[in-house]
Amino acid sequence: MIEQIHIKDFAIIEKLTIPLKEGFNVLTGETGAGKSIIVDAIGVLLKDKVVASDLVKHGKNEAKVEVVLNKVSSEEFDQETLIFKRVFNLQGKSRCYINDSAYTTSTFTRILSKLINIHGQHEHTYLLRSEKHLEFFDTIAGLKEDVKAFNELYNESETLKKETEKLKSELITKKQRAELLSFQINEIKSAKLKESEEEELNEQRNILKNVMKLKELAENSFSLLYGNKNSVYESISKVLSYLNELCKFDPKVENSKSLVESAFNLIEEAVYLLRKTKESYEPDPLTLEKVEERLTLINKLKSKYGNTIREILNYAEEAEKELNSISISEEQLINKEKKLNELKEKVEVLAKSLSEKRKKIAKIIEKEIIEELKFLGFSHALFEIRINEKPLSQDGKDEVEFYFSSNPGQPPKPLSKVASGGELSRLMLALKCVELKLAKKDIKSMTLIFDEIDAGVSGSVAENIGRRLKELAKFHQVLCVTHLPQIAAMADNHLKVEKTVVDEKTVVELRELTESERKQEIARMLSGKITESSLFHAQELLESQ
């Protein structure tokens, strides 16, 4: 519940603290005193988008609105006391804080809207948001536990669905990886690579590409060495013959002769080898084509698997190890898909059951709300709960929207199109009262703010509204802005707003009324001025509660 509201430099309010209590709080004051501005200040805390610069008091740089809540029951926080603060500046920016920690506007408003609801002429109206109708309806219908059970089963199904899709994706990935590795291994193995063959192939290619030039060089070399008349071979033969003659006369020449004989033998061997070499130099385009193809294949494999043949072969070895380690079993997937199908069937059955319960109790709730609306002054009210089917989600397969008509002969229409501020406040009151009647155990305490709920009503209807607000305040903190003494007289805490002029400045003030002050205020509300007669009737009104 709200313990205090602090407003600073907001619109015409310079500084104001509003103390609230448990139960039924009323806010009264003359027309134009600033009651609606106070509700507006609370309302901007619940809006995602506001024109911040329009909210700042003239002559100030920023405005601040803060609410202090205690006895908080919130999923997001463990603390019992929470302070929600929003600051607006002239540049059009706003900053949001919860217990002095900064939050995004959307998170701030989402959390606070679970703790405070405003119902009236203001923009933030819980009932105008049709997406909230299903949640509200389930609370009134006492179906929260059913929805919770369905939600758990649905979430279990969605979790298993994600696990199944993930496992299926992993199996596909594994299969694709295994296929790729098998292809790569086969591609490398079928090439039958040898570590040294690239160098040999390059050498062979160089020879085949230059065979005519090599043949010419070999032929010339052979001719000079052996084939010509004055070849090296023939010249050394002559030298050797001269040295043989010399050795007959001079033994010292024997060493020279031995060296020349060695050279002659080497020349003979060279001639033999050179002859074979020059005879091998013949054009062979088919062999050259095969060599080029082989080198192209090796380069292709190098571009995929490594810079050298050794690296390619290593890649194939590692790929085989990885392939052997990949385990592909569809048994787990089959089991999960079987369980998922079973869960889906259960979800469908439970969704159908939940939908049937909603449709059955909707008629009861419609009747109760229409009766409550009559009690609150809508003698010809029509109220419908329309349930349509939607795609299955965590709250079932139903889409709920409230339809309303307060005028005779007019068909019910969506609330956002037909309900005025005062009507919407009374409709919300009717809904909350039916909620209390049908689903007390599911009610979660929050602060309900009603503005202009008494618009266009008086007499017994006003008294009925007051009684319903009083009953509602047993379960929720209620704040009501009212002009009716019948409602104000039933309050547990009476606050009065006054607007005065001090030093040519408009000042909005608020007081928590004592019993005597309260009597005077109700007397003023009864007759417009305080007289002995109005004081007497005020006392009667207070004592009758």
PDB file of C-alpha atoms in Angstrom, residues 2-277:
ATOM      1  CA  ILE A   2       1.004   3.645  -0.427  1.00  0.00           C
ATOM      2  CA  GLU A   3       2.343   5.190   2.774  1.00  0.00           C
ATOM      3  CA  GLN A   4       3.225   8.610   1.346  1.00  0.00           C
ATOM      4  CA  ILE A   5       3.176  10.497  -1.937  1.00  0.00           C
ATOM      5  CA  HIS A   6       5.727  13.282  -2.461  1.00  0.00           C
ATOM      6  CA  ILE A   7       5.180  15.818  -5.247  1.00  0.00           C
ATOM      7  CA  LYS A   8       7.641  18.610  -6.039  1.00  0.00           C
ATOM      8  CA  ASP A   9       7.452  21.323  -8.719  1.00  0.00           C
ATOM      9  CA  PHE A  10       4.741  19.452 -10.625  1.00  0.00           C
ATOM     10  CA  ALA A  11       2.258  21.612 -12.599  1.00  0.00           C
ATOM     11  CA  ILE A  12       1.098  24.207 -10.014  1.00  0.00           C
ATOM     12  CA  ILE A  13       2.259  22.153  -6.999  1.00  0.00           C
ATOM     13  CA  GLU A  14       5.500  23.384  -5.474  1.00  0.00           C
ATOM     14  CA  LYS A  15       5.858  20.844  -2.671  1.00  0.00           C
ATOM     15  CA  LEU A  16       3.272  18.461  -1.293  1.00  0.00           C
ATOM     16  CA  THR A  17       3.310  15.334   0.889  1.00  0.00           C
ATOM     17  CA  ILE A  18       0.206  13.135   0.936  1.00  0.00           C
ATOM     18  CA  PRO A  19      -0.032  10.581   3.761  1.00  0.00           C
ATOM     19  CA  LEU A  20      -2.270   7.579   3.093  1.00  0.00           C
ATOM     20  CA  LYS A  21      -3.413   4.837   5.445  1.00  0.00           C
ATOM     21  CA  GLU A  22      -4.749   1.333   5.169  1.00  0.00           C
ATOM     22  CA  GLY A  23      -8.370   1.040   4.206  1.00  0.00           C
ATOM     23  CA  PHE A  24     -10.519   3.771   2.685  1.00  0.00           C
ATOM     24  CA  ASN A  25      -8.883   7.160   1.988  1.00  0.00           C
ATOM     25  CA  VAL A  26     -10.805  10.082   0.483  1.00  0.00           C
ATOM     26  CA  LEU A  27      -9.537  13.276  -1.082  1.00  0.00           C
ATOM     27  CA  THR A  28     -11.918  16.239  -1.042  1.00  0.00           C
ATOM     28  CA  GLY A  29     -11.768  19.953  -1.716  1.00  0.00           C
ATOM     29  CA  GLU A  30     -13.464  22.643  -3.691  1.00  0.00           C
ATOM     30  CA  THR A  31     -13.529  22.489  -7.494  1.00  0.00           C
ATOM     31  CA  GLY A  32     -10.169  23.621  -8.867  1.00  0.00           C
ATOM     32  CA  ALA A  33      -8.335  23.025  -5.593  1.00  0.00           C
ATOM     33  CA  GLY A  34      -5.890  20.631  -7.259  1.00  0.00           C
ATOM     34  CA  LYS A  35      -7.337  17.185  -6.533  1.00  0.00           C
ATOM     35  CA  SER A  36      -7.063  16.070 -10.144  1.00  0.00           C
ATOM     36  CA  ILE A  37      -3.483  17.324 -10.356  1.00  0.00           C
ATOM     37  CA  ILE A  38      -2.573  15.007  -7.482  1.00  0.00           C
ATOM     38  CA  VAL A  39      -4.130  12.048  -9.329  1.00  0.00           C
ATOM     39  CA  ASP A  40      -2.382  13.185 -12.516  1.00  0.00           C
ATOM     40  CA  ALA A  41       0.923  13.192 -10.650  1.00  0.00           C
ATOM     41  CA  ILE A  42       0.400   9.590  -9.561  1.00  0.00           C
ATOM     42  CA  GLY A  43      -0.823   8.748 -13.052  1.00  0.00           C
ATOM     43  CA  VAL A  44       2.367   9.875 -14.818  1.00  0.00           C
ATOM     44  CA  LEU A  45       4.285   7.306 -12.776  1.00  0.00           C
ATOM     45  CA  LEU A  46       2.327   4.639 -14.630  1.00  0.00           C
ATOM     46  CA  LYS A  47       2.765   5.968 -18.175  1.00  0.00           C
ATOM     47  CA  ASP A  48       5.501   4.835 -20.529  1.00  0.00           C
ATOM     48  CA  LYS A  49       5.413   8.049 -22.525  1.00  0.00           C
ATOM     49  CA  VAL A  50       4.755  11.557 -21.211  1.00  0.00           C
ATOM     50  CA  VAL A  51       5.622  15.058 -22.392  1.00  0.00           C
ATOM     51  CA  ALA A  52       7.968  15.674 -19.469  1.00  0.00           C
ATOM     52  CA  SER A  53       8.496  19.377 -20.158  1.00  0.00           C
ATOM     53  CA  ASP A  54       4.734  20.049 -19.765  1.00  0.00           C
ATOM     54  CA  LEU A  55       4.783  18.705 -16.213  1.00  0.00           C
ATOM     55  CA  VAL A  56       7.424  21.022 -14.732  1.00  0.00           C
ATOM     56  CA  LYS A  57       6.220  23.978 -12.656  1.00  0.00           C
ATOM     57  CA  HIS A  58       6.844  27.354 -14.257  1.00  0.00           C
ATOM     58  CA  GLY A  59      10.250  28.726 -13.293  1.00  0.00           C
ATOM     59  CA  LYS A  60      11.659  25.324 -12.254  1.00  0.00           C
ATOM     60  CA  ASN A  61      14.052  22.996 -14.090  1.00  0.00           C
ATOM     61  CA  GLU A  62      12.558  19.650 -13.104  1.00  0.00           C
ATOM     62  CA  ALA A  63       9.596  17.994 -11.404  1.00  0.00           C
ATOM     63  CA  LYS A  64       9.637  14.994  -9.088  1.00  0.00           C
ATOM     64  CA  VAL A  65       6.928  12.520  -8.074  1.00  0.00           C
ATOM     65  CA  GLU A  66       7.668   9.845  -5.488  1.00  0.00           C
ATOM     66  CA  VAL A  67       5.521   7.182  -3.826  1.00  0.00           C
ATOM     67  CA  VAL A  68       6.573   5.221  -0.762  1.00  0.00           C
ATOM     68  CA  LEU A  69       4.934   1.787  -0.533  1.00  0.00           C
ATOM     69  CA  ASN A  70       5.102  -0.660   2.350  1.00  0.00           C
ATOM     70  CA  LYS A  71       3.783  -4.184   2.907  1.00  0.00           C
ATOM     71  CA  VAL A  72       4.730  -4.827  -0.707  1.00  0.00           C
ATOM     72  CA  SER A  73       4.175  -8.266  -2.187  1.00  0.00           C
ATOM     73  CA  SER A  74       6.279  -8.271  -5.351  1.00  0.00           C
ATOM     74  CA  GLU A  75       7.975 -10.955  -7.428  1.00  0.00           C
ATOM     75  CA  GLU A  76      10.811  -8.576  -8.322  1.00  0.00           C
ATOM     76  CA  PHE A  77      11.749  -7.397  -4.815  1.00  0.00           C
ATOM     77  CA  ASP A  78      12.332  -8.921  -1.395  1.00  0.00           C
ATOM     78  CA  GLN A  79      12.019  -5.615   0.455  1.00  0.00           C
ATOM     79  CA  GLU A  80       8.757  -4.814   2.231  1.00  0.00           C
ATOM     80  CA  THR A  81       9.203  -1.083   1.555  1.00  0.00           C
ATOM     81  CA  LEU A  82       9.754   0.297  -1.950  1.00  0.00           C
ATOM     82  CA  ILE A  83      10.245   3.889  -3.087  1.00  0.00           C
ATOM     83  CA  PHE A  84       9.260   4.647  -6.682  1.00  0.00           C
ATOM     84  CA  LYS A  85      10.528   7.992  -7.973  1.00  0.00           C
ATOM     85  CA  ARG A  86      10.308   9.654 -11.370  1.00  0.00           C
ATOM     86  CA  VAL A  87      12.013  12.917 -12.309  1.00  0.00           C
ATOM     87  CA  PHE A  88      10.982  15.040 -15.321  1.00  0.00           C
ATOM     88  CA  ASN A  89      13.025  17.902 -16.790  1.00  0.00           C
ATOM     89  CA  LEU A  90      12.423  20.791 -19.180  1.00  0.00           C
ATOM     90  CA  GLN A  91      14.356  18.991 -21.933  1.00  0.00           C
ATOM     91  CA  GLY A  92      11.539  16.449 -22.116  1.00  0.00           C
ATOM     92  CA  LYS A  93      13.483  13.625 -20.450  1.00  0.00           C
ATOM     93  CA  SER A  94      12.447  11.538 -17.476  1.00  0.00           C
ATOM     94  CA  ARG A  95      14.422   9.304 -15.122  1.00  0.00           C
ATOM     95  CA  CYS A  96      12.994   6.410 -13.112  1.00  0.00           C
ATOM     96  CA  TYR A  97      14.278   5.012  -9.818  1.00  0.00           C
ATOM     97  CA  ILE A  98      13.237   2.222  -7.482  1.00  0.00           C
ATOM     98  CA  ASN A  99      14.964   2.496  -4.100  1.00  0.00           C
ATOM     99  CA  ASP A 100      17.480   4.893  -5.732  1.00  0.00           C
ATOM    100  CA  SER A 101      18.438   2.346  -8.426  1.00  0.00           C
ATOM    101  CA  ALA A 102      17.831   3.511 -12.009  1.00  0.00           C
ATOM    102  CA  TYR A 103      15.336   1.561 -14.131  1.00  0.00           C
ATOM    103  CA  THR A 104      14.037   1.828 -17.681  1.00  0.00           C
ATOM    104  CA  THR A 105      10.652   3.479 -17.984  1.00  0.00           C
ATOM    105  CA  SER A 106       8.999   0.300 -19.264  1.00  0.00           C
ATOM    106  CA  THR A 107      10.296  -1.817 -16.360  1.00  0.00           C
ATOM    107  CA  PHE A 108       9.424   0.894 -13.838  1.00  0.00           C
ATOM    108  CA  THR A 109       5.822   1.224 -15.058  1.00  0.00           C
ATOM    109  CA  ARG A 110       5.391  -2.537 -15.421  1.00  0.00           C
ATOM    110  CA  ILE A 111       6.362  -3.162 -11.791  1.00  0.00           C
ATOM    111  CA  LEU A 112       4.397  -0.231 -10.362  1.00  0.00           C
ATOM    112  CA  SER A 113       1.237  -1.052 -12.358  1.00  0.00           C
ATOM    113  CA  LYS A 114       1.042  -4.339 -10.433  1.00  0.00           C
ATOM    114  CA  LEU A 115       0.847  -2.360  -7.193  1.00  0.00           C
ATOM    115  CA  ILE A 116      -1.245   0.689  -8.134  1.00  0.00           C
ATOM    116  CA  ASN A 117      -4.274   1.007 -10.426  1.00  0.00           C
ATOM    117  CA  ILE A 118      -5.963   4.289 -11.334  1.00  0.00           C
ATOM    118  CA  HIS A 119      -9.571   4.269 -12.521  1.00  0.00           C
ATOM    119  CA  GLY A 120     -11.180   7.403 -13.814  1.00  0.00           C
ATOM    120  CA  GLN A 121     -10.914  10.010 -16.522  1.00  0.00           C
ATOM    121  CA  HIS A 122      -7.137   9.805 -16.772  1.00  0.00           C
ATOM    122  CA  GLU A 123      -5.194   8.194 -19.565  1.00  0.00           C
ATOM    123  CA  HIS A 124      -3.782   5.300 -17.556  1.00  0.00           C
ATOM    124  CA  THR A 125      -6.852   3.125 -17.109  1.00  0.00           C
ATOM    125  CA  TYR A 126      -6.374  -0.537 -16.357  1.00  0.00           C
ATOM    126  CA  LEU A 127      -9.716  -1.556 -17.848  1.00  0.00           C
ATOM    127  CA  LEU A 128      -9.075   0.141 -21.193  1.00  0.00           C
ATOM    128  CA  ARG A 129      -6.245  -2.286 -21.880  1.00  0.00           C
ATOM    129  CA  SER A 130      -8.055  -5.257 -23.395  1.00  0.00           C
ATOM    130  CA  GLU A 131      -4.936  -7.412 -23.072  1.00  0.00           C
ATOM    131  CA  LYS A 132      -5.436  -7.218 -19.290  1.00  0.00           C
ATOM    132  CA  HIS A 133      -9.028  -8.468 -19.390  1.00  0.00           C
ATOM    133  CA  LEU A 134      -8.140 -12.171 -19.447  1.00  0.00           C
ATOM    134  CA  GLU A 135      -5.947 -11.876 -16.347  1.00  0.00           C
ATOM    135  CA  PHE A 136      -8.604  -9.833 -14.556  1.00  0.00           C
ATOM    136  CA  PHE A 137     -11.345 -12.255 -15.594  1.00  0.00           C
ATOM    137  CA  ASP A 138      -9.390 -15.294 -14.335  1.00  0.00           C
ATOM    138  CA  THR A 139      -8.932 -13.575 -10.969  1.00  0.00           C
ATOM    139  CA  ILE A 140     -12.651 -12.812 -10.674  1.00  0.00           C
ATOM    140  CA  ALA A 141     -13.545 -16.321 -11.849  1.00  0.00           C
ATOM    141  CA  GLY A 142     -11.242 -17.949  -9.295  1.00  0.00           C
ATOM    142  CA  LEU A 143      -9.300 -19.687 -12.051  1.00  0.00           C
ATOM    143  CA  LYS A 144      -5.814 -18.575 -11.045  1.00  0.00           C
ATOM    144  CA  GLU A 145      -4.817 -22.046  -9.854  1.00  0.00           C
ATOM    145  CA  ASP A 146      -6.182 -23.611 -13.052  1.00  0.00           C
ATOM    146  CA  VAL A 147      -4.257 -21.084 -15.147  1.00  0.00           C
ATOM    147  CA  LYS A 148      -1.135 -21.715 -13.080  1.00  0.00           C
ATOM    148  CA  ALA A 149      -1.442 -25.491 -13.627  1.00  0.00           C
ATOM    149  CA  PHE A 150      -1.969 -24.972 -17.354  1.00  0.00           C
ATOM    150  CA  ASN A 151       0.921 -22.509 -17.499  1.00  0.00           C
ATOM    151  CA  GLU A 152       3.275 -25.032 -15.869  1.00  0.00           C
ATOM    152  CA  LEU A 153       2.241 -27.790 -18.307  1.00  0.00           C
ATOM    153  CA  TYR A 154       2.455 -25.408 -21.269  1.00  0.00           C
ATOM    154  CA  ASN A 155       5.912 -24.212 -20.230  1.00  0.00           C
ATOM    155  CA  GLU A 156       7.038 -27.815 -19.758  1.00  0.00           C
ATOM    156  CA  SER A 157       5.809 -28.545 -23.283  1.00  0.00           C
ATOM    157  CA  GLU A 158       7.546 -25.463 -24.699  1.00  0.00           C
ATOM    158  CA  THR A 159      10.777 -26.359 -22.909  1.00  0.00           C
ATOM    159  CA  LEU A 160      10.644 -29.915 -24.261  1.00  0.00           C
ATOM    160  CA  LYS A 161       9.839 -28.514 -27.705  1.00  0.00           C
ATOM    161  CA  LYS A 162      12.963 -26.345 -27.590  1.00  0.00           C
ATOM    162  CA  GLU A 163      15.056 -29.303 -26.363  1.00  0.00           C
ATOM    163  CA  THR A 164      13.684 -31.467 -29.184  1.00  0.00           C
ATOM    164  CA  GLU A 165      14.370 -28.805 -31.794  1.00  0.00           C
ATOM    165  CA  LYS A 166      17.857 -28.322 -30.392  1.00  0.00           C
ATOM    166  CA  LEU A 167      18.558 -32.075 -30.434  1.00  0.00           C
ATOM    167  CA  LYS A 168      17.176 -32.333 -33.957  1.00  0.00           C
ATOM    168  CA  SER A 169      19.382 -29.453 -35.040  1.00  0.00           C
ATOM    169  CA  GLU A 170      22.405 -31.072 -33.356  1.00  0.00           C
ATOM    170  CA  LEU A 171      21.731 -34.365 -35.140  1.00  0.00           C
ATOM    171  CA  ILE A 172      21.423 -32.586 -38.472  1.00  0.00           C
ATOM    172  CA  THR A 173      24.661 -30.743 -37.762  1.00  0.00           C
ATOM    173  CA  LYS A 174      26.390 -33.988 -36.776  1.00  0.00           C
ATOM    174  CA  LYS A 175      25.165 -35.755 -39.912  1.00  0.00           C
ATOM    175  CA  GLN A 176      26.274 -32.864 -42.090  1.00  0.00           C
ATOM    176  CA  ARG A 177      29.661 -32.823 -40.360  1.00  0.00           C
ATOM    177  CA  ALA A 178      30.060 -36.582 -40.744  1.00  0.00           C
ATOM    178  CA  GLU A 179      29.153 -36.365 -44.439  1.00  0.00           C
ATOM    179  CA  LEU A 180      31.648 -33.554 -44.946  1.00  0.00           C
ATOM    180  CA  LEU A 181      34.433 -35.421 -43.139  1.00  0.00           C
ATOM    181  CA  SER A 182      33.732 -38.611 -45.116  1.00  0.00           C
ATOM    182  CA  PHE A 183      33.868 -36.665 -48.355  1.00  0.00           C
ATOM    183  CA  GLN A 184      37.121 -34.956 -47.377  1.00  0.00           C
ATOM    184  CA  ILE A 185      38.761 -38.199 -46.254  1.00  0.00           C
ATOM    185  CA  ASN A 186      37.724 -39.971 -49.457  1.00  0.00           C
ATOM    186  CA  GLU A 187      38.894 -37.026 -51.555  1.00  0.00           C
ATOM    187  CA  ILE A 188      42.355 -37.093 -49.952  1.00  0.00           C
ATOM    188  CA  LYS A 189      42.700 -40.891 -49.911  1.00  0.00           C
ATOM    189  CA  SER A 190      41.595 -41.277 -53.515  1.00  0.00           C
ATOM    190  CA  ALA A 191      44.392 -38.886 -54.539  1.00  0.00           C
ATOM    191  CA  LYS A 192      46.984 -41.404 -53.177  1.00  0.00           C
ATOM    192  CA  LEU A 193      49.439 -38.660 -52.327  1.00  0.00           C
ATOM    193  CA  LYS A 194      53.132 -39.203 -51.638  1.00  0.00           C
ATOM    194  CA  GLU A 195      55.124 -36.661 -49.706  1.00  0.00           C
ATOM    195  CA  SER A 196      57.936 -36.225 -52.289  1.00  0.00           C
ATOM    196  CA  GLU A 197      55.886 -36.443 -55.458  1.00  0.00           C
ATOM    197  CA  GLU A 198      55.210 -32.718 -55.849  1.00  0.00           C
ATOM    198  CA  GLU A 199      58.921 -31.937 -56.261  1.00  0.00           C
ATOM    199  CA  GLU A 200      59.337 -34.825 -58.711  1.00  0.00           C
ATOM    200  CA  LEU A 201      56.316 -33.703 -60.718  1.00  0.00           C
ATOM    201  CA  ASN A 202      57.537 -30.106 -60.893  1.00  0.00           C
ATOM    202  CA  GLU A 203      60.930 -31.367 -62.106  1.00  0.00           C
ATOM    203  CA  GLN A 204      59.286 -33.593 -64.719  1.00  0.00           C
ATOM    204  CA  ARG A 205      57.057 -30.758 -65.852  1.00  0.00           C
ATOM    205  CA  ASN A 206      60.036 -28.420 -66.288  1.00  0.00           C
ATOM    206  CA  ILE A 207      61.808 -31.010 -68.425  1.00  0.00           C
ATOM    207  CA  LEU A 208      58.749 -31.764 -70.589  1.00  0.00           C
ATOM    208  CA  LYS A 209      57.947 -28.086 -71.109  1.00  0.00           C
ATOM    209  CA  ASN A 210      61.559 -27.370 -72.229  1.00  0.00           C
ATOM    210  CA  VAL A 211      62.342 -30.672 -73.971  1.00  0.00           C
ATOM    211  CA  MET A 212      63.425 -29.213 -77.350  1.00  0.00           C
ATOM    212  CA  LYS A 213      65.830 -26.782 -75.770  1.00  0.00           C
ATOM    213  CA  LEU A 214      67.211 -29.514 -73.513  1.00  0.00           C
ATOM    214  CA  LYS A 215      67.613 -31.855 -76.475  1.00  0.00           C
ATOM    215  CA  GLU A 216      69.558 -29.192 -78.361  1.00  0.00           C
ATOM    216  CA  LEU A 217      71.847 -28.541 -75.379  1.00  0.00           C
ATOM    217  CA  ALA A 218      72.416 -32.259 -74.871  1.00  0.00           C
ATOM    218  CA  GLU A 219      73.189 -32.811 -78.582  1.00  0.00           C
ATOM    219  CA  ASN A 220      75.688 -29.951 -78.601  1.00  0.00           C
ATOM    220  CA  SER A 221      77.299 -31.157 -75.408  1.00  0.00           C
ATOM    221  CA  PHE A 222      77.559 -34.710 -76.779  1.00  0.00           C
ATOM    222  CA  SER A 223      79.093 -33.477 -80.027  1.00  0.00           C
ATOM    223  CA  LEU A 224      81.725 -31.419 -78.254  1.00  0.00           C
ATOM    224  CA  LEU A 225      82.486 -34.227 -75.886  1.00  0.00           C
ATOM    225  CA  TYR A 226      82.493 -37.128 -78.342  1.00  0.00           C
ATOM    226  CA  GLY A 227      80.776 -36.710 -81.683  1.00  0.00           C
ATOM    227  CA  ASN A 228      82.987 -34.152 -83.491  1.00  0.00           C
ATOM    228  CA  LYS A 229      86.323 -34.821 -85.201  1.00  0.00           C
ATOM    229  CA  ASN A 230      88.157 -32.736 -82.621  1.00  0.00           C
ATOM    230  CA  SER A 231      86.001 -33.766 -79.682  1.00  0.00           C
ATOM    231  CA  VAL A 232      87.212 -33.834 -76.118  1.00  0.00           C
ATOM    232  CA  TYR A 233      87.187 -37.632 -76.189  1.00  0.00           C
ATOM    233  CA  GLU A 234      89.375 -37.826 -79.257  1.00  0.00           C
ATOM    234  CA  SER A 235      91.764 -35.141 -77.967  1.00  0.00           C
ATOM    235  CA  ILE A 236      92.249 -36.892 -74.618  1.00  0.00           C
ATOM    236  CA  SER A 237      92.812 -40.193 -76.505  1.00  0.00           C
ATOM    237  CA  LYS A 238      95.655 -38.563 -78.402  1.00  0.00           C
ATOM    238  CA  VAL A 239      97.090 -37.062 -75.209  1.00  0.00           C
ATOM    239  CA  LEU A 240      96.971 -40.469 -73.574  1.00  0.00           C
ATOM    240  CA  SER A 241      98.761 -42.068 -76.518  1.00  0.00           C
ATOM    241  CA  TYR A 242     101.543 -39.400 -76.310  1.00  0.00           C
ATOM    242  CA  LEU A 243     101.912 -39.939 -72.570  1.00  0.00           C
ATOM    243  CA  ASN A 244     102.299 -43.718 -73.087  1.00  0.00           C
ATOM    244  CA  GLU A 245     105.247 -43.030 -75.364  1.00  0.00           C
ATOM    245  CA  LEU A 246     106.708 -40.589 -72.853  1.00  0.00           C
ATOM    246  CA  CYS A 247     106.495 -43.108 -70.040  1.00  0.00           C
ATOM    247  CA  LYS A 248     108.773 -45.484 -71.988  1.00  0.00           C
ATOM    248  CA  PHE A 249     111.549 -42.954 -71.665  1.00  0.00           C
ATOM    249  CA  ASP A 250     110.668 -40.978 -68.562  1.00  0.00           C
ATOM    250  CA  PRO A 251     108.992 -42.771 -65.617  1.00  0.00           C
ATOM    251  CA  LYS A 252     108.182 -39.397 -63.973  1.00  0.00           C
ATOM    252  CA  VAL A 253     105.397 -38.902 -66.526  1.00  0.00           C
ATOM    253  CA  GLU A 254     103.551 -41.897 -65.054  1.00  0.00           C
ATOM    254  CA  ASN A 255     101.598 -39.708 -62.584  1.00  0.00           C
ATOM    255  CA  SER A 256     100.353 -37.415 -65.310  1.00  0.00           C
ATOM    256  CA  LYS A 257      99.419 -40.417 -67.384  1.00  0.00           C
ATOM    257  CA  SER A 258      97.367 -41.855 -64.464  1.00  0.00           C
ATOM    258  CA  LEU A 259      95.458 -38.612 -64.053  1.00  0.00           C
ATOM    259  CA  VAL A 260      94.689 -38.383 -67.769  1.00  0.00           C
ATOM    260  CA  GLU A 261      93.594 -42.052 -67.790  1.00  0.00           C
ATOM    261  CA  SER A 262      91.204 -41.242 -64.927  1.00  0.00           C
ATOM    262  CA  ALA A 263      89.874 -38.264 -66.857  1.00  0.00           C
ATOM    263  CA  PHE A 264      89.497 -40.443 -69.944  1.00  0.00           C
ATOM    264  CA  ASN A 265      87.493 -43.022 -68.005  1.00  0.00           C
ATOM    265  CA  LEU A 266      85.246 -40.256 -66.613  1.00  0.00           C
ATOM    266  CA  ILE A 267      84.790 -38.838 -70.088  1.00  0.00           C
ATOM    267  CA  GLU A 268      83.778 -42.279 -71.363  1.00  0.00           C
ATOM    268  CA  GLU A 269      81.191 -42.571 -68.536  1.00  0.00           C
ATOM    269  CA  ALA A 270      79.925 -39.050 -69.221  1.00  0.00           C
ATOM    270  CA  VAL A 271      79.606 -39.868 -72.917  1.00  0.00           C
ATOM    271  CA  TYR A 272      77.564 -42.957 -72.073  1.00  0.00           C
ATOM    272  CA  LEU A 273      75.247 -41.057 -69.731  1.00  0.00           C
ATOM    273  CA  LEU A 274      74.911 -38.074 -72.032  1.00  0.00           C
ATOM    274  CA  ARG A 275      74.001 -40.340 -74.924  1.00  0.00           C
ATOM    275  CA  LYS A 276      71.170 -41.849 -72.869  1.00  0.00           C
ATOM    276  CA  THR A 277      70.068 -38.417 -71.688  1.00  0.00           C
TER     277      THR A 277
END
